[in-house]
Every structure is written in C-alpha cells, then in structure tokens.
Short mmCIF file of C-alpha atoms in Angstrom, two decimals:
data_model
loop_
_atom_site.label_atom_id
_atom_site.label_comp_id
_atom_site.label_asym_id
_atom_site.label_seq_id
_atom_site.Cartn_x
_atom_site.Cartn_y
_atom_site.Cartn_z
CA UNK M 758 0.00 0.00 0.00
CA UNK M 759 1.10 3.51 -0.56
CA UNK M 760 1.92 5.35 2.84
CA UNK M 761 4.01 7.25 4.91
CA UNK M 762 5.24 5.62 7.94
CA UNK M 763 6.85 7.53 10.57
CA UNK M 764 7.95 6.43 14.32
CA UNK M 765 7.96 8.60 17.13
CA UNK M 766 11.37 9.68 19.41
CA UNK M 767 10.69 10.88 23.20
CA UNK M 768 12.00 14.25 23.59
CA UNK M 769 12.03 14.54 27.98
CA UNK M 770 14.73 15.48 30.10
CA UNK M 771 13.86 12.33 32.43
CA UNK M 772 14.59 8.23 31.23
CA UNK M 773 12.01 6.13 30.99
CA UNK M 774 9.23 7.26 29.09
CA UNK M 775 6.54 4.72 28.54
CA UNK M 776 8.80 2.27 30.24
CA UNK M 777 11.97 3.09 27.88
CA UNK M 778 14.80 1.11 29.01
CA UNK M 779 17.83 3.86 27.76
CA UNK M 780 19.67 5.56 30.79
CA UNK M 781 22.75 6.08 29.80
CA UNK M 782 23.35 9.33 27.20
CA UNK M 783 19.39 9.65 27.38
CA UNK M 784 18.95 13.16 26.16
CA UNK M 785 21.61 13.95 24.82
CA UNK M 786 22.19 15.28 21.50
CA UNK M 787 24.10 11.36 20.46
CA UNK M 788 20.94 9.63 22.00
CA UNK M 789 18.39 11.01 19.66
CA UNK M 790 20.92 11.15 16.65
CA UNK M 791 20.83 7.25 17.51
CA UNK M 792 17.47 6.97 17.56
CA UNK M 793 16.74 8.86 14.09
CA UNK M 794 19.29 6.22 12.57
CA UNK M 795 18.43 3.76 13.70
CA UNK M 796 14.79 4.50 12.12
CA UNK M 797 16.26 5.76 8.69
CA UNK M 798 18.02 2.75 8.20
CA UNK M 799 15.03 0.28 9.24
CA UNK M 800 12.52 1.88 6.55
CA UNK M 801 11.05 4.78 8.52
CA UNK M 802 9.96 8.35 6.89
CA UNK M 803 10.90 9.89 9.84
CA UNK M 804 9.24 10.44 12.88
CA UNK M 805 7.50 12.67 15.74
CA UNK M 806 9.01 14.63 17.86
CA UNK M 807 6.71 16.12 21.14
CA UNK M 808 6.03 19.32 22.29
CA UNK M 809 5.36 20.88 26.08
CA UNK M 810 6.59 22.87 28.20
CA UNK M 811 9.29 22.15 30.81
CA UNK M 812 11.05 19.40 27.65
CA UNK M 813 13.59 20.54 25.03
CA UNK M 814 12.75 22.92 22.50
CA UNK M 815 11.45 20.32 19.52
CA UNK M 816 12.45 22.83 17.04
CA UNK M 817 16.14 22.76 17.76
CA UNK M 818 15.82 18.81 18.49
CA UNK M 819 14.31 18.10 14.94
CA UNK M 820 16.82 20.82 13.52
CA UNK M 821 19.88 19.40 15.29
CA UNK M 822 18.72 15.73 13.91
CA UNK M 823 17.74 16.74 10.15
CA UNK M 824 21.51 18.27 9.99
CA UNK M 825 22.91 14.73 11.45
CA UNK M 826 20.74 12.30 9.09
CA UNK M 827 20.14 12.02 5.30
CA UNK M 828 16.59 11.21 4.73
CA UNK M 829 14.80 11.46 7.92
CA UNK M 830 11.82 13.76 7.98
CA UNK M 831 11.24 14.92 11.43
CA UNK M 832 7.51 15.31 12.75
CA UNK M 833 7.91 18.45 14.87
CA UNK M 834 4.64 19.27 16.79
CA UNK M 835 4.68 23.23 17.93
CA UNK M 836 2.19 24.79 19.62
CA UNK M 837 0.61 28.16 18.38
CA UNK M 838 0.81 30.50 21.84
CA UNK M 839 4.78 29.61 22.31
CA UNK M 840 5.23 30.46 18.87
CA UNK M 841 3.85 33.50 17.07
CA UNK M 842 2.84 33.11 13.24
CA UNK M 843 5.53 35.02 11.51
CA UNK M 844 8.36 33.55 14.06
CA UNK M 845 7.11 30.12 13.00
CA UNK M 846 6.87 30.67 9.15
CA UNK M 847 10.42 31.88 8.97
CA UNK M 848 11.83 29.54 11.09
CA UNK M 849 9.87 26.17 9.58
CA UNK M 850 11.07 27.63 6.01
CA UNK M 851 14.59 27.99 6.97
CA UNK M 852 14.95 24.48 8.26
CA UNK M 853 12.99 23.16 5.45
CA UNK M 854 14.64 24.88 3.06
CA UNK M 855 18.39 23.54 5.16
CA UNK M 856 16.75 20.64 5.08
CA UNK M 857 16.12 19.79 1.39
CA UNK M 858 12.38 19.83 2.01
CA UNK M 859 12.44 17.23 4.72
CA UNK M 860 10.02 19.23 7.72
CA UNK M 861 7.11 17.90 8.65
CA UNK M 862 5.19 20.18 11.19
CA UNK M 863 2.41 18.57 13.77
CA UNK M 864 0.09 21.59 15.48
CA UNK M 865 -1.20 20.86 18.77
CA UNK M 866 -3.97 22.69 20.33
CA UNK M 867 -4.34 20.85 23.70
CA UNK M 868 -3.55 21.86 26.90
CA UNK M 869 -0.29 23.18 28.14
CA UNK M 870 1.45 25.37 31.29
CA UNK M 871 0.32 28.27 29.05
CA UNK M 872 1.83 31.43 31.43
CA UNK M 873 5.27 29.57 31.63
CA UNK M 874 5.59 31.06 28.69
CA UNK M 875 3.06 33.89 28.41
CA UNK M 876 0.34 32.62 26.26
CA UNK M 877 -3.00 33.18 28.28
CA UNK M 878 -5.64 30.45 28.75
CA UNK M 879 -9.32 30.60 26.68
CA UNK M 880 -11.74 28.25 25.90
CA UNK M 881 -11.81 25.79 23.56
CA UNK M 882 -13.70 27.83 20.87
CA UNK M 883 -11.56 30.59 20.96
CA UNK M 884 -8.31 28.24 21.36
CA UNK M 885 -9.20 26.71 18.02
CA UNK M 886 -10.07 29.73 16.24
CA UNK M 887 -6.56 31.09 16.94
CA UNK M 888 -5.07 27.81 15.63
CA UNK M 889 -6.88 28.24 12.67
CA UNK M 890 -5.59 31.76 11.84
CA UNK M 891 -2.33 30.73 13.28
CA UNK M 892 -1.93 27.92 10.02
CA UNK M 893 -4.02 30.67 7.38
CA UNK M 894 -1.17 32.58 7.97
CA UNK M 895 1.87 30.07 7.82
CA UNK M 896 0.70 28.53 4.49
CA UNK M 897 0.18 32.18 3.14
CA UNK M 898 3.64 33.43 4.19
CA UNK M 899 5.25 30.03 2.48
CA UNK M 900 3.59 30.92 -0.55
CA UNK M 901 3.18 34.82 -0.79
CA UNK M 902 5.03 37.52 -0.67
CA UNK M 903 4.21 41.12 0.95
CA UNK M 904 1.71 39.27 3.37
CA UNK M 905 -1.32 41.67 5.21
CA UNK M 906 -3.32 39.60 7.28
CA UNK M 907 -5.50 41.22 10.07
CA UNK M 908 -7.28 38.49 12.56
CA UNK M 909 -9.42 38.09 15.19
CA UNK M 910 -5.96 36.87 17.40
CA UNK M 911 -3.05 37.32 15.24
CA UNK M 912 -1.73 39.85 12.23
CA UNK M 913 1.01 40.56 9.78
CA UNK M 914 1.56 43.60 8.05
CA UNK M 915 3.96 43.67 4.63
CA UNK M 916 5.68 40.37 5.63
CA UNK M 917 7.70 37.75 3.43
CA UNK M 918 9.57 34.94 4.64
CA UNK M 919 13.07 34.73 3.18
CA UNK M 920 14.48 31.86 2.65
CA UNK M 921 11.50 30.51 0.91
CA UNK M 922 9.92 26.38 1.54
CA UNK M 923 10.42 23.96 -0.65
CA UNK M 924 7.02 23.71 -2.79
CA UNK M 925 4.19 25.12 -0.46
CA UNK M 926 5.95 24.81 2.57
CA UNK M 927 5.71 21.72 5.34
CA UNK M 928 2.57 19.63 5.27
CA UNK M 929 0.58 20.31 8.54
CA UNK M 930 -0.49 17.58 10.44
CA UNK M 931 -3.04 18.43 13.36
CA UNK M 932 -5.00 16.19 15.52
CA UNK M 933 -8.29 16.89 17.62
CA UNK M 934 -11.91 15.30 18.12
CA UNK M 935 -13.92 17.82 19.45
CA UNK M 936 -16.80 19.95 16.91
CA UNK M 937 -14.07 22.68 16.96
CA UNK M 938 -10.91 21.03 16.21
CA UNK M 939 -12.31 19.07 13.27
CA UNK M 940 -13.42 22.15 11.81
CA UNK M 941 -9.66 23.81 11.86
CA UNK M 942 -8.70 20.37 10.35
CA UNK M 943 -11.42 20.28 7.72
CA UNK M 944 -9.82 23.62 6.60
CA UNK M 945 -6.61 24.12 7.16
CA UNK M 946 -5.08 20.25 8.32
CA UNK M 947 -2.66 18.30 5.66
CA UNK M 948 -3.41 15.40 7.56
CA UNK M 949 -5.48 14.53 10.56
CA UNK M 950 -3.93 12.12 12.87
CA UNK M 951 -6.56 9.58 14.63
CA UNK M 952 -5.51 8.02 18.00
CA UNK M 953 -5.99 4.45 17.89
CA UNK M 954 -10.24 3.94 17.95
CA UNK M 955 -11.55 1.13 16.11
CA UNK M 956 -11.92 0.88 13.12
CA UNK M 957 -15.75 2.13 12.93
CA UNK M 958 -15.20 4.92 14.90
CA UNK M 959 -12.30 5.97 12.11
CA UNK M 960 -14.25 5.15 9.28
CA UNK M 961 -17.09 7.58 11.12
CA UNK M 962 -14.85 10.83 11.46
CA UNK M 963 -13.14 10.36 7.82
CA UNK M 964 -16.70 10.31 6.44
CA UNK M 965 -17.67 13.19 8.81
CA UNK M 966 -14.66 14.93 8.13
CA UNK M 967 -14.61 14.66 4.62
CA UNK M 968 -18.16 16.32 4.55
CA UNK M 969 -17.11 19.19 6.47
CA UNK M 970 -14.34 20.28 3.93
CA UNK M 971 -16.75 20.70 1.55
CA UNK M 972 -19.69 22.37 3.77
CA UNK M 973 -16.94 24.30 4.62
CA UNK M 974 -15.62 25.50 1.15
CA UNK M 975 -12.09 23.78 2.15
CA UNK M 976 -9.68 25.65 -0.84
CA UNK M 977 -6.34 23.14 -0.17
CA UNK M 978 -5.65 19.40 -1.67
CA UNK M 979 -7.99 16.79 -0.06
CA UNK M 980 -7.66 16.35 3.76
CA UNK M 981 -5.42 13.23 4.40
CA UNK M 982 -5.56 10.79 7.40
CA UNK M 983 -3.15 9.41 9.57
CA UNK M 984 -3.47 7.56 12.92
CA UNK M 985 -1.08 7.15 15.83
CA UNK M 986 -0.88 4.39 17.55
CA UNK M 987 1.17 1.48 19.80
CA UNK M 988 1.99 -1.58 17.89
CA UNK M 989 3.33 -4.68 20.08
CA UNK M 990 4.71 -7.03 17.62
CA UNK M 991 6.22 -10.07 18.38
CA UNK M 992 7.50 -12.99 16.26
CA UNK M 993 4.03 -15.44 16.83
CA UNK M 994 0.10 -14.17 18.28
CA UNK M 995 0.75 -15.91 21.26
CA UNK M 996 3.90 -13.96 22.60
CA UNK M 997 2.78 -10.71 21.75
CA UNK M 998 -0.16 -11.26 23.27
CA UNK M 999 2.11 -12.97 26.90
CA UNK M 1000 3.87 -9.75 26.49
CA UNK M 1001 1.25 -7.29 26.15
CA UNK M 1002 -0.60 -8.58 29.08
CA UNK M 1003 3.03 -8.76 31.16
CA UNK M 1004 3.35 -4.88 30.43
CA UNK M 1005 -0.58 -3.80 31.57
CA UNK M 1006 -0.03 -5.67 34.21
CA UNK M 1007 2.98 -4.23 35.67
CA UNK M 1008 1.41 -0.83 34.79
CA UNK M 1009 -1.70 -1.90 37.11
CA UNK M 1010 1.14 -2.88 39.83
CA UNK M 1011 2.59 0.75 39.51
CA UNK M 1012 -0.83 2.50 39.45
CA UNK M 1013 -2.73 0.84 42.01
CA UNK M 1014 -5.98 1.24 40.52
CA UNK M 1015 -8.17 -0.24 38.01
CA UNK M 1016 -10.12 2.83 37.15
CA UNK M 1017 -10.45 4.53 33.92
CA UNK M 1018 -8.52 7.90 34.31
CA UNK M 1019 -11.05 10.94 33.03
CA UNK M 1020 -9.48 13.36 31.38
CA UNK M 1021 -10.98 16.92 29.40
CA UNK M 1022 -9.76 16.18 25.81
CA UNK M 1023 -12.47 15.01 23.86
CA UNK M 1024 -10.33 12.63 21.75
CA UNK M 1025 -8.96 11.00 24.67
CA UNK M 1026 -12.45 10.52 26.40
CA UNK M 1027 -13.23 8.52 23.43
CA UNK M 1028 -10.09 5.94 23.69
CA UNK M 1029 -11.20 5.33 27.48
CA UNK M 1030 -14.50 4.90 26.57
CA UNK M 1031 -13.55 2.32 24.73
CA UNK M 1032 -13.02 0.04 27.71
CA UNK M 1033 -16.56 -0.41 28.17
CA UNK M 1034 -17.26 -2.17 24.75
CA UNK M 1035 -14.18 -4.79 25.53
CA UNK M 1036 -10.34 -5.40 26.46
CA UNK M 1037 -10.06 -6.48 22.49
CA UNK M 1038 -11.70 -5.18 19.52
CA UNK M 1039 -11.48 -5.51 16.43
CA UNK M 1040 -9.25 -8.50 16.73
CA UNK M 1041 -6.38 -7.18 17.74
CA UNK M 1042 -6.80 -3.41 19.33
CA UNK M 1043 -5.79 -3.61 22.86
CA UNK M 1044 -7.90 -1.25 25.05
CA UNK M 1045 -6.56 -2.63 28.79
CA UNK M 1046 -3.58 -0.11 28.84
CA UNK M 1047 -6.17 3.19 29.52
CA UNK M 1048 -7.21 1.59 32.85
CA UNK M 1049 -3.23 1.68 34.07
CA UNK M 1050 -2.47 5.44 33.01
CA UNK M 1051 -1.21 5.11 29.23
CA UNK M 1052 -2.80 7.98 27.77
CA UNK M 1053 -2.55 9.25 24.35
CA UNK M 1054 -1.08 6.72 22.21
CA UNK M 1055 -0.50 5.03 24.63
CA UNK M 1056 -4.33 4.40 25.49
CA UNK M 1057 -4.95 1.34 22.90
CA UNK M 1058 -2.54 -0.93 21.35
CA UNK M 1059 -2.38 -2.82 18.11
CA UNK M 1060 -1.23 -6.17 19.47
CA UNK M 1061 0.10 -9.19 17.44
CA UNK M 1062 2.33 -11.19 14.99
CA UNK M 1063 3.84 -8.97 12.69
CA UNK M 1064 1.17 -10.06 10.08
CA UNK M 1065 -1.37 -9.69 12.71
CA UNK M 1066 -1.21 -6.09 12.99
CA UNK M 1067 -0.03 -5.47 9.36
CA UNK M 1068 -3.64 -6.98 8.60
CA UNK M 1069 -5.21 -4.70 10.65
CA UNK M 1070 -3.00 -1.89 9.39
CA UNK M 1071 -4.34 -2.45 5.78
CA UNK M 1072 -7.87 -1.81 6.96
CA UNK M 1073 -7.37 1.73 8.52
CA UNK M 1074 -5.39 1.81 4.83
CA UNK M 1075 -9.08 0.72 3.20
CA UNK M 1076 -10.92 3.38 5.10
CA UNK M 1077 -8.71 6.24 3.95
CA UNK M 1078 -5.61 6.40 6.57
CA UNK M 1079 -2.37 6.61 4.84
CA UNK M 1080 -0.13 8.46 7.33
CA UNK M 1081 0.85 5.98 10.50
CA UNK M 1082 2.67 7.46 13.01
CA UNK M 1083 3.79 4.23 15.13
CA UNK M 1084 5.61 3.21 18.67
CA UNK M 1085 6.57 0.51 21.27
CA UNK M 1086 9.00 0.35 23.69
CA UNK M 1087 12.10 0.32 24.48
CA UNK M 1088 12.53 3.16 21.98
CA UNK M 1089 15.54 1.84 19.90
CA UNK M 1090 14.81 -2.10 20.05
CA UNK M 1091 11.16 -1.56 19.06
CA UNK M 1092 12.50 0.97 15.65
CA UNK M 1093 14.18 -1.68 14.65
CA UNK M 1094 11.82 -4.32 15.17
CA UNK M 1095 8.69 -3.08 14.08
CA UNK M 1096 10.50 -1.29 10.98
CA UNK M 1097 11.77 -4.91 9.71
CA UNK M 1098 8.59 -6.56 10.57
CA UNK M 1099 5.74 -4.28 9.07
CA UNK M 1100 7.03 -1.75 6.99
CA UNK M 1101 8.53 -4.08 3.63
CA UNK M 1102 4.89 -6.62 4.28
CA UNK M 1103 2.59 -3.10 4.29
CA UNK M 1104 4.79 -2.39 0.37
CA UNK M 1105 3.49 -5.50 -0.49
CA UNK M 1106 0.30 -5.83 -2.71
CA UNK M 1107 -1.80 -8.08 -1.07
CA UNK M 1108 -2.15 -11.25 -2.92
CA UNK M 1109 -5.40 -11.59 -4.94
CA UNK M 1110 -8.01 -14.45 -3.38
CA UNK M 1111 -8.31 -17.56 -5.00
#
C-alpha cells in the first residue's frame, strides 16, 4: 500500500518514558541522533518529535537531527501561543529549506502550562479559532510575498519569509476530536492524525470529516488521514499477546488502581471509553492499557504477529488512513523491530483471493 510511515522519538529530560529502558546518554544530543538512525536505516519516513513545556525545545531537536541524518523527515509538533505566526513561518522555512524539504510540522492545540511562557488560557472555541488563523497565515507566508493579514488573534503587516519552503511549505499535520478542532482540520489540516479507535469509529470521522471540507468550502488538496498508535509485535500471536498482558499488568502494579482515568480532551475521552465495549476489539486493538495510566497513544494498542497487525493496518489503509505514526518500547529495540517486521509486508500488494 502507498503510505508514509513515521515512528515517534521521546524528547524529555527524564529516562524512561513509557517504560523506555535507555539511561545512559538519554537526552543527549548522540541519544536522539541514535534513535533517528536507527529509524532511517530500518525503513522509517521519519518520525514525531513532542512538544510541552518544561522538555527541550522540539524545534532545535528536529533541527539538530535533520543536519545529522540524510533522509529522515522529522515530525515536529509546535504549539501556536509559544510560537507566534511570523516567528514560526520563517523559522519552519529555513529548516525546510536547510533541510532539502524534509520538515514535517504537527500543530497541537491541547492543553499546556500556558503562562510559563506567556500565552494566556481561553476556551476551547476561541483556542481553536486562533489555531486556525495561526496555520491561514503560515501557508500564506510560504507561498506569498508582501503578506497583510489582520485576525481576530493574530496579524502581519507587509511580511515575506526569506528563505522561501520547498514547494508550499511543510505539510501540517493536526489532531483533535472535538466539533471545533475538526473544523480547523477540515480547513486548514494536511493530515489529521486519529488516536488508535476502532476501526468504525475511524471510518465515522473520515466520512464526517470529509463532509465538512466541503460544507466548509475547504480551498487546499484533499484532507489526508493518519493515525497514531502502539503496535506490540512479536515474532508469533501468542507472545505478543504474553507480552502485552506482562506490560498492563505491571502498569496496574505501579498505578494501584483499576479505574479509567477521566481526562478533558475530547479525543482521549473517546479511547477510554472504549473500555466499556471490551479489552479487544477488532481483533487485535488492545484497550486494557487506559485503565493503568497510558494515555494518548498510549491508550490502545495494536497487538500481534507482525502479520497480525499489518492486517489490521491495511484496513485503517481501506478506510482512507495513509499516514501511521507508530511506537513501542524500548525506543531503539522496538524501531528496529517493528520497521523490519511491518514496513517491507505493508509495500506489499496483497495477494489476490483464490
């Protein structure tokens, strides 16, 4: 099938993210050069880097690992607030344009510690509203010159980005599952990225999405899809399956607790929710981690033999999704693994039936 597949590298200060086994040189600037490598050279497009406050900056950690690789594309997800419009348009160009064309930018709208940093908080209408003028503008100063743009929350007055993007600038990824995100993404989104629901829940918001772009007089290239998600692959069904159950249940021996945790983001209500219909759906999504604190991502799983979950894969591919953004693990093991196991059997054409 034709798709981008990216992985994901943990930008924190602190070892151990989602139960990452690397201690020594985690952080450092070696550390994630490793970590891009190792994904370039085991079939990856690149990968996402995260964004928050009180981490490293991700612009200068996907800048400082597009200079040290050759085809890596790194996901960099900024947050409109730390950066202002402008600021971000010159500085995405420039390290596209350093890049050969390699930036890939993911906007996040969620929560933050907003006054760290100055931004103020506002509710969700008004938060997504300012995300939406925050991308007008971007993709206007990538392809425009002599940019005025007066807005509700942001303006530019006679401005052109020098150096310029290659093409029309870095695709925009964007996630959200609330009324108000999917609007921004129905107009101004690349690609929206799905957490891991099942597959009618996907199939749902692509055919709800798709009729928004047009109620909403969407003027850019078809909305794409994308979905990020864990993937647990093991050599047979039966270890992954030993191993996925190992890990929830040493996160239920760390938590303490069996209940859901509630949270305010719509899209993440909706991966706990899915608890309630069933620890396994669709054959192979894992919905057990939520109860033990794995959140995002981290909520459901894609569990399996390598052709287990490249089965199940190729159906988010048949509803539309052709961006995955994928992790497990330890970190370096796991970009290995998974990149050897799924990536060369997703190339494949499936045979025909006989």
């Amino acid at each position: 099938m034709s798709a981008t597949f990216l992985w994901y590298i943990p930008n924190t200060v602190d070892p151990g993210h989602r139960g990452d086994d690397a201690v020594d040189g985690y952080g450092t600037l070696d550390h994630s050069v490793d970590l891009a490598v190792t994904a370039e050279r085991h079939g990856w497009s690149g990968a996402l880097i995260g964004t928050g406050w009180g981490r490293p900056d991700t612009f200068t950690v996907a800048t400082a690992l597009a200079a040290r690789t050759t085809t890596f594309q790194p996901l960099a997800a900024i947050r409109p607030g730390y950066w202002r419009p402008a600021h971000f348009a010159s500085a995405a160009a420039t390290l596209d344009r350093l890049s050969g064309g390699r930036l890939l930018i993911n906007i996040v709208s969620g929560q933050d510690n907003l006054a760290a940093y100055g931004d103020i908080e506002v509710d969700q209408a008004t938060r997504y509203a300012r995300t939406r003028e925050f991308m007008r503008i971007a993709r206007r100063l990538w392809t425009e010159e002599n940019v005025t743009y007066a807005g509700e929350h942001f303006s530019v007055t006679n401005a052109t980005v020098v150096p310029r993007p290659y093409r029309n600038g870095p695709r925009l990824y964007f996630g959200g599952a609330s009324a108000a995100a999917e609007k921004v993404a129905a107009t101004e989104a690349d690609v929206q990225l799905f957490w891991g629901e099942p597959l009618d829940g996907v199939a749902e918001r692509i055919d709800r999405l798709r009729t928004l772009s047009g109620d909403l007089a969407r003027d850019l290239p078809p909305l794409e899809f994308g979905l990020r998600i864990t993937t647990l692959v093991r050599d047979t069904t039966e270890q992954a399956w030993h191993d996925a159950e190992e890990k929830v249940a040493g996160m239920a021996s760390r938590t303490g607790s069996t209940e859901l945790l509630r949270r305010a983001a719509v899209g993440q209500q909706r991966l706990l929710d899915l608890a309630d219909r069933g620890d396994v759906l669709d054959g192979c999504l894992y919905t057990a981690p939520g109860r033990y604190g794995g959140g995002g991502a981290g909520t459901t799983w894609l569990v399996g033999s390598a052709d287990d979950v490249a089965a199940a894969l190729r159906k988010y591919a048949d509803l539309g999704i052709s961006h995955f953004v994928l992790s497990d693990t330890p970190y370096k093991r796991e970009t290995a693994r998974v990149g050897d196991a799924l990536i060369h059997r997703l190339r494949e054409p499936v045979p025909a039936a006989t």
